[in-house]
Every structure is written in structure tokens, then in C-alpha cells.
Tab-separated table of C-alpha atoms in Angstrom:
chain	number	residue	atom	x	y	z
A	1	UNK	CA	-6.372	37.029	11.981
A	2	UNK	CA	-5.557	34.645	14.835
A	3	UNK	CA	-3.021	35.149	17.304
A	4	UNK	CA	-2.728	31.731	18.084
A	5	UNK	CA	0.012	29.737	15.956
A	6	UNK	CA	-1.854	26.307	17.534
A	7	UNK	CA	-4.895	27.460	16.464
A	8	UNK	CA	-4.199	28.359	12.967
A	9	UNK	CA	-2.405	25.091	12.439
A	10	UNK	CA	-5.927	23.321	13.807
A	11	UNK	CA	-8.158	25.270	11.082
A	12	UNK	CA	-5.727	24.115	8.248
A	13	UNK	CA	-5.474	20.919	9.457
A	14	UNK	CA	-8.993	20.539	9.603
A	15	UNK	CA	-9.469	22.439	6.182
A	16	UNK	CA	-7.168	19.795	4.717
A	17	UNK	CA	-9.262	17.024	6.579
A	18	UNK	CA	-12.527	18.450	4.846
A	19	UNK	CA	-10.998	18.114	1.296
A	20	UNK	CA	-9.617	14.874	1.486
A	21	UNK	CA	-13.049	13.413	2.261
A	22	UNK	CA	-14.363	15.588	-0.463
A	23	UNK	CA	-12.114	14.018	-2.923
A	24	UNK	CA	-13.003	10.622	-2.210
A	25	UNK	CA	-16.648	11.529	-1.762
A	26	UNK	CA	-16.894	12.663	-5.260
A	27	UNK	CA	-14.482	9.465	-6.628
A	28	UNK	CA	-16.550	7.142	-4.377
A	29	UNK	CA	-20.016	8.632	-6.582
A	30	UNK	CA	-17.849	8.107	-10.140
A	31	UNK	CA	-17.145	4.582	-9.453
A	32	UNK	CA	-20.401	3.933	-7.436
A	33	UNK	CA	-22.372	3.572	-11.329
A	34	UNK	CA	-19.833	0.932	-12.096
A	35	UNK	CA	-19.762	-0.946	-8.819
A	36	UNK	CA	-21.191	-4.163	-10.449
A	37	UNK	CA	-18.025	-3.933	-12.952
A	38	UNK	CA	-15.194	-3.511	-10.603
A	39	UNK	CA	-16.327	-6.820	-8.373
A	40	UNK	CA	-16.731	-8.508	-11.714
A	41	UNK	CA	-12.920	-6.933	-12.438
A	42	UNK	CA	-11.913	-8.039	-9.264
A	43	UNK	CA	-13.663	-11.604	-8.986
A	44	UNK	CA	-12.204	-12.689	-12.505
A	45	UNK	CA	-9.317	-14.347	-11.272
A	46	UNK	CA	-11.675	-16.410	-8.253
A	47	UNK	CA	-14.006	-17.507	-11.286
A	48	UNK	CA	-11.346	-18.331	-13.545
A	49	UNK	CA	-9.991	-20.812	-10.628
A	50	UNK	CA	-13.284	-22.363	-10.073
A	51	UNK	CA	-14.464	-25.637	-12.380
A	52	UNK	CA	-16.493	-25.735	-15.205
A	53	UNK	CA	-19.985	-24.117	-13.815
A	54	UNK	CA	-19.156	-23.416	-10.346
A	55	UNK	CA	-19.931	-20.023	-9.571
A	56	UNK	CA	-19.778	-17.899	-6.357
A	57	UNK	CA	-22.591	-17.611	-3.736
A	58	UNK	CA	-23.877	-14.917	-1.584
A	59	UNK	CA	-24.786	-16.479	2.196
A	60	UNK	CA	-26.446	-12.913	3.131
A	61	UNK	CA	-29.308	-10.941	1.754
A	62	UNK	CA	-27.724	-7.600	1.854
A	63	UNK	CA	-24.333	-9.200	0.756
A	64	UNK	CA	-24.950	-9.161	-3.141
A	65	UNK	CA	-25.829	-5.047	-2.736
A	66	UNK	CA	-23.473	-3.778	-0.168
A	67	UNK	CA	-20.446	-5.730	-1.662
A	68	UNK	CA	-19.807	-4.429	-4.842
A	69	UNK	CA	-20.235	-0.585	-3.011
A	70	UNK	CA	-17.516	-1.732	-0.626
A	71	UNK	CA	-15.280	-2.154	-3.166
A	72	UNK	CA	-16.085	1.137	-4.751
A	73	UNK	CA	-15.475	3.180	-1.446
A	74	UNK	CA	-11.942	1.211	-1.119
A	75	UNK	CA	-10.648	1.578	-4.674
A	76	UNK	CA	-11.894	5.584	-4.291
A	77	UNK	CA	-9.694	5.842	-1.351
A	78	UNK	CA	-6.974	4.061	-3.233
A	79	UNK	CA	-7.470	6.274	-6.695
A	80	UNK	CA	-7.963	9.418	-4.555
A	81	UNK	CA	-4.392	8.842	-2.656
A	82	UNK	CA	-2.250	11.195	-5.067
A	83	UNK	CA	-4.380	13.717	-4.023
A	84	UNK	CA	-4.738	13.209	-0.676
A	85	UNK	CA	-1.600	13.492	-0.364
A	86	UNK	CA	-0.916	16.242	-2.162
A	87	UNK	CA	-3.433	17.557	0.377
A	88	UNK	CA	-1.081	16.614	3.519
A	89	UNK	CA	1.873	18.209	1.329
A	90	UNK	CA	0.717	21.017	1.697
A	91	UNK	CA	-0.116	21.070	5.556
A	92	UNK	CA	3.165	19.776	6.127
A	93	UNK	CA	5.277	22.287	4.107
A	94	UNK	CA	5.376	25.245	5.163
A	95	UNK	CA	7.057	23.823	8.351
A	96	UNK	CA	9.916	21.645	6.574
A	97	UNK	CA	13.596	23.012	5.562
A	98	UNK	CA	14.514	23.050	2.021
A	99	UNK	CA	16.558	19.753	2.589
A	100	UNK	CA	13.542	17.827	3.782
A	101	UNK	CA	11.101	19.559	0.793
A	102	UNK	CA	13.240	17.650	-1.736
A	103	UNK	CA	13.351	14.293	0.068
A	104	UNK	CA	9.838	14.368	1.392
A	105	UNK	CA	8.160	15.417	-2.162
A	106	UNK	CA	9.862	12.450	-4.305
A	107	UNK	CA	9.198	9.625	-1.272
A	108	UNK	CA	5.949	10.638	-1.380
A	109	UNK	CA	5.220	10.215	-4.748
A	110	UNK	CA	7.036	7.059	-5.352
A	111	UNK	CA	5.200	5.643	-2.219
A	112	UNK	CA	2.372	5.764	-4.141
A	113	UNK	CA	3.382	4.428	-7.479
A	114	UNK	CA	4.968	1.510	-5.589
A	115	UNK	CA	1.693	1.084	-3.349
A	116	UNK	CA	-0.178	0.974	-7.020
A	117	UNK	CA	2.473	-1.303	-8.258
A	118	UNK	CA	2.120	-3.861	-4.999
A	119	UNK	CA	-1.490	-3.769	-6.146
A	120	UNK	CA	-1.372	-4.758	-9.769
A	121	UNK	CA	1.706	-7.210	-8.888
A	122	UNK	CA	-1.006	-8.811	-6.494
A	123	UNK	CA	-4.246	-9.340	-8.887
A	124	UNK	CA	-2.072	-10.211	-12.284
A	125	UNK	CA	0.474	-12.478	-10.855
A	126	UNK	CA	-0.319	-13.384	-6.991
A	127	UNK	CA	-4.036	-13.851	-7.137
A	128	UNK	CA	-4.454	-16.419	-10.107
A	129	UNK	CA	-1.313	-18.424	-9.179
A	130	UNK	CA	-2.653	-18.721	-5.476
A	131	UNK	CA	-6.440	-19.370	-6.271
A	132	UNK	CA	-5.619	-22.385	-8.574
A	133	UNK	CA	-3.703	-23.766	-6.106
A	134	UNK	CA	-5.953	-23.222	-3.379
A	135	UNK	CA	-8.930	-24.122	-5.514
A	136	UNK	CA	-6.855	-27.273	-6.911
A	137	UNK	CA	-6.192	-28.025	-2.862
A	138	UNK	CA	-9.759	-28.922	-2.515
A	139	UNK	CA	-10.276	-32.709	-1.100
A	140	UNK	CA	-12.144	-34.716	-3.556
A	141	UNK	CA	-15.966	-34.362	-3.636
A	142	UNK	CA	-15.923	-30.664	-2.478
A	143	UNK	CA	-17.156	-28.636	-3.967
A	144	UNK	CA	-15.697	-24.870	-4.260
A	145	UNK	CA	-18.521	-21.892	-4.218
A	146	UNK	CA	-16.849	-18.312	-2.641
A	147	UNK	CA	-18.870	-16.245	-0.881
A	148	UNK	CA	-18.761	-12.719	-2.548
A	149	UNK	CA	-18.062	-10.813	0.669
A	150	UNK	CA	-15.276	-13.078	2.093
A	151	UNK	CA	-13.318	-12.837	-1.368
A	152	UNK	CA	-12.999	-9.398	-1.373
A	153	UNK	CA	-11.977	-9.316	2.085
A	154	UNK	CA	-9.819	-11.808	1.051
A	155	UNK	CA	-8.627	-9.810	-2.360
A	156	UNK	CA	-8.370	-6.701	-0.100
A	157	UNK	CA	-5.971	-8.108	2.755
A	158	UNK	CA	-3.956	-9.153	-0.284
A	159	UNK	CA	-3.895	-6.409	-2.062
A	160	UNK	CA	-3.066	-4.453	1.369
A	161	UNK	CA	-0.396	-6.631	2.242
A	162	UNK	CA	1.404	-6.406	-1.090
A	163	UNK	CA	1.152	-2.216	-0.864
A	164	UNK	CA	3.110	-2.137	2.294
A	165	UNK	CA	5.089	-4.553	1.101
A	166	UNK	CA	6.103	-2.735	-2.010
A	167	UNK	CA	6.947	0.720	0.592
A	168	UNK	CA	10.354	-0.901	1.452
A	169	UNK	CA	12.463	0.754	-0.317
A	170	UNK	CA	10.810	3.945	0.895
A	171	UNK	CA	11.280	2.510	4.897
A	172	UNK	CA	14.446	2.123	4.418
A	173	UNK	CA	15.654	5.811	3.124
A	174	UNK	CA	13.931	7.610	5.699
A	175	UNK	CA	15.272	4.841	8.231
A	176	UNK	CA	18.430	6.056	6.415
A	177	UNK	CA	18.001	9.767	6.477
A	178	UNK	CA	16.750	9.971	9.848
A	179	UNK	CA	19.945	8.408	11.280
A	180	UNK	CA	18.213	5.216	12.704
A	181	UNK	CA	20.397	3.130	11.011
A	182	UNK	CA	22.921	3.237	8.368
A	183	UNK	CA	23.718	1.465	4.531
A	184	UNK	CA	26.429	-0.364	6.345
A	185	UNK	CA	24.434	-1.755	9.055
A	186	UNK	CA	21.838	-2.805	6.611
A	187	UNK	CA	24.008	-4.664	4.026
A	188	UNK	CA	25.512	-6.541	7.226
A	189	UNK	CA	22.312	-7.741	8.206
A	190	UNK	CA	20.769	-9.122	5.024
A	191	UNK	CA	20.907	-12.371	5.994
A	192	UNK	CA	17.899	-11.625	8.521
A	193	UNK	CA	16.266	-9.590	5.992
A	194	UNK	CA	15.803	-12.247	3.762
A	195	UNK	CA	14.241	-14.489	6.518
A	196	UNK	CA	12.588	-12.042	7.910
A	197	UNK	CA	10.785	-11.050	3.961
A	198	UNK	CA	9.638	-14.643	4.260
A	199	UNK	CA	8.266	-14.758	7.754
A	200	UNK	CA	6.789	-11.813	7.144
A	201	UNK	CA	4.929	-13.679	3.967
A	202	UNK	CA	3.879	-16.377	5.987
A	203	UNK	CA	1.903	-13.800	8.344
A	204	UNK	CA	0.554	-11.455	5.394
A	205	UNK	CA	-0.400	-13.998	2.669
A	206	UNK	CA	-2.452	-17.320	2.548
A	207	UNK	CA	-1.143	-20.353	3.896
A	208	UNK	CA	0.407	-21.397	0.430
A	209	UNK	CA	4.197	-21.619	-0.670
A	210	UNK	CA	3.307	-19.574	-4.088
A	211	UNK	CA	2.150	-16.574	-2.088
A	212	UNK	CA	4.099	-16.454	0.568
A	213	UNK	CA	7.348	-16.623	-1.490
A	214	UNK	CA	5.610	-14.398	-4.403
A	215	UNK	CA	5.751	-11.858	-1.404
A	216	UNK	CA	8.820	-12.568	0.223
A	217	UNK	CA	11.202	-12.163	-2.915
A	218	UNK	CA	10.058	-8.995	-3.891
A	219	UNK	CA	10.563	-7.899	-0.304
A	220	UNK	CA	13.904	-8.760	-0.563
A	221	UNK	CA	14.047	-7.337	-4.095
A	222	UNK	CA	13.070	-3.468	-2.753
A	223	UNK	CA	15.397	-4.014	0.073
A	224	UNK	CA	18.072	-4.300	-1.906
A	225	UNK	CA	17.003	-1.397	-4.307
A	226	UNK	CA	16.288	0.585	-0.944
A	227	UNK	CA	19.378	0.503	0.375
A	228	UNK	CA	21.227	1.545	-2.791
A	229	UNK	CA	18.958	4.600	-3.385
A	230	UNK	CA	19.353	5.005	0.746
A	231	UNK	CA	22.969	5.831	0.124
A	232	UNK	CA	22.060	8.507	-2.324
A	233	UNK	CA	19.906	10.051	0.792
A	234	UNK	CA	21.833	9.321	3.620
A	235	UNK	CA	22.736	12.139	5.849
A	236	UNK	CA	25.918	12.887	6.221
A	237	UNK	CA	27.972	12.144	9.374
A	238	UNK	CA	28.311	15.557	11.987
A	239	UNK	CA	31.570	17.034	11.359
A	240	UNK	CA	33.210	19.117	13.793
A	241	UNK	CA	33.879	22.045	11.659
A	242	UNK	CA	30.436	22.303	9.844
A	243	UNK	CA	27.221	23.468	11.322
């Protein structure tokens, strides 16, 4: 046994460290025999954009090999997040109060169903509405062929963007709970919320209207649901007669 509290917290930390990359080691070998079918999966909505017989390219020689194994390392990470974060619940809890085991366990969880649901709200409503009007943009005589690796770049900053947007809610209680700002001072400012939700879609999304509002009202949608369940969770005021 060590004597050292700093020490012990290093070997669990890095104990935790060495599962989590086991996890998405072994999902990254699962999904890597199906590689091929989740860029087809995730390309559907380009090639359903395109015209009749357009098709996308590959500009590099490696590109049509290493890009569908991208993809399959990314959505590991993504698929293995339940359980890496089960893995940093339990580094983290033996050092929280009872108080902060029942807030931190729910946000937590619904931080990842919401990141999931930022993801499918991206590739079944953002992604075909925003490709056929980028691909209808097109000046006449060009012709539209996507290279494979800048889509899913493309598909990835989207999907990225629309995952932390979809955390808001979950911002905004532990802004709440931590006493950096209050229900109160949030429903006075949501005038600047709702302009801010749309700058921040101009910055995170395309340069097109459908996407960058597509992003902006949901924003302002979880804000709103954020603060209500924020006054469920806010801390209560110091009183001079409690502890």
C-alpha cells in the first residue's frame, strides 16, 4: 500500500486512462469490418443532393482507404462515450459529497443522450436540407463532385457542432448550481441569448440560412428547457442560521 494520497490518485487515474482506450480499441476493431458501410451511411445524404450520375471523387491515393477507417475510429469514440464515462465516474466519486453524486450522475448521462441526439438531429434533418441547397447554389455549368475526405470533415464539424450545441441545457444547470449565475439573471437576459444562438450558428455551421437557423433555434430551445430544469438544481441561497 502507498502512503502517498497523490500517488494513489495518479495510478487510478492512469488505470482509468488505460481502459478507456481499451474500450474504444476494441469498438474501433467491431466497426473497422464495416468501415465501407458507415461512409456509405454517412455519404447518403451528399449523394442524394448530387444530380442524376454525379458521384463523389477521391483527389488522393490513400484517401479512398484511410477515409472510411477515420470514420470508424470517430464513431468508436462516440459509441464508446457511455462508457468512458462511466469510467471517469468512477475516478471522480469517491471524492464528491452525496449532494454532488446525485447531480453529477444524471448530467452526465443526459449529456450524452443529448450529444447523441445533436447528432441524429444533424444527419436526418440538417444535412439533407443544407446539401440541396448548397448543391442547388452551384453556378450554372458546374459541376458538383465531393471529395470523400473533405465531406466527412465536413459531416464531422457538423455533427460536432450540433453535440455541443445540444449540451445547453446541461451548461446552464451547473452554471446554475455552481452559483455563477442565477434563473433570474438568465431569464433577464434572453434577449442576448437568442442572438447570441444565432451568431453562434453563423460561426459553427455552413454559410447557409437553413443551417445556421436549424442550429440557432434549437439553441434557444435547450436554453429555455435549461433554465427551467436549472431551477430544480439551483443551490440554495446561504442562510445565516444553516450550515
Amino acid at each position: 500500500m502507498s502512503n502517498s494520497p497523490l500517488l494513489d490518485h495518479l495510478l487510478e487515474l492512469r488505470k482509468r486512462l488505460l481502459r478507456g482506450v481499451l474500450i474504444v480499441l476494441v469498438v474501433f476493431l467491431a466497426l473497422a469490418a464495416f468501415a465501407n458501410d458507415l461512409y456509405s451511411a454517412v455519404a447518403a445524404p451528399m449523394l442524394a443532393s448530387l444530380p442524376q450520375g454525379s458521384s463523389m471523387i477521391a483527389t488522393d491515393v490513400a484517401t479512398p482507404f484511410f477515409t472510411p477507417f477515420k470514420l470508424a475510429l470517430v464513431a468508436a469514440i462516440v459509441l464508446s462515450a457511455p462508457l468512458l464515462l462511466w469510467q471517469v465516474w468512477a475516478f471522480i466519486a469517491p471524492g464528491l459529497y452525496r449532494r454532488e453524486k446525485r447531480l453529477v450522475l444524471p448530467l452526465m448521462l443526459s449529456s450524452t443522450l443529448l450529444f447523441y441526439a445533436g447528432i441524429a438531429f444533424a444527419y436526418f434533418i440538417v444535412l439533407p436540407l443544407a446539401l440541396n441547397f448548397l448543391a442547388g447554389a452551384a453556378p450554372e455549368g458546374v459541376q458538383v463532385a465531393t471529395d470523400i475526405a473533405r465531406y466527412l470533415d465536413f459531416v464531422l464539424a457538423i455533427f460536432l457542432a450540433f453535440g455541443i450545441a445540444f449540451e445547453t441545457p446541461v451548461a446552464i444547470i451547473l452554471l446554475c448550481w455552481s452559483g455563477v449565475t442565477s434563473v433570474q439573471a438568465l431569464r433577464q437576459k434572453r434577449p442576448y441569448v437568442i442572438v447570441g444562438a444565432f451568431v453562434v450558428g453563423m460561426f459553427l455551421t455552413p454559410p447557409d440560412v437553413i443551417s445556421q437557423t436549424l442550429l440557432a433555434i434549437p439553441m434557444w430551445l435547450l436554453f429555455e428547457l435549461g433554465v427551467v430544469i436549472a431551477g430544480l438544481y439551483q443551490r440554495p441561497q446561504p442562510n445565516a442560521e444553516q450550515d
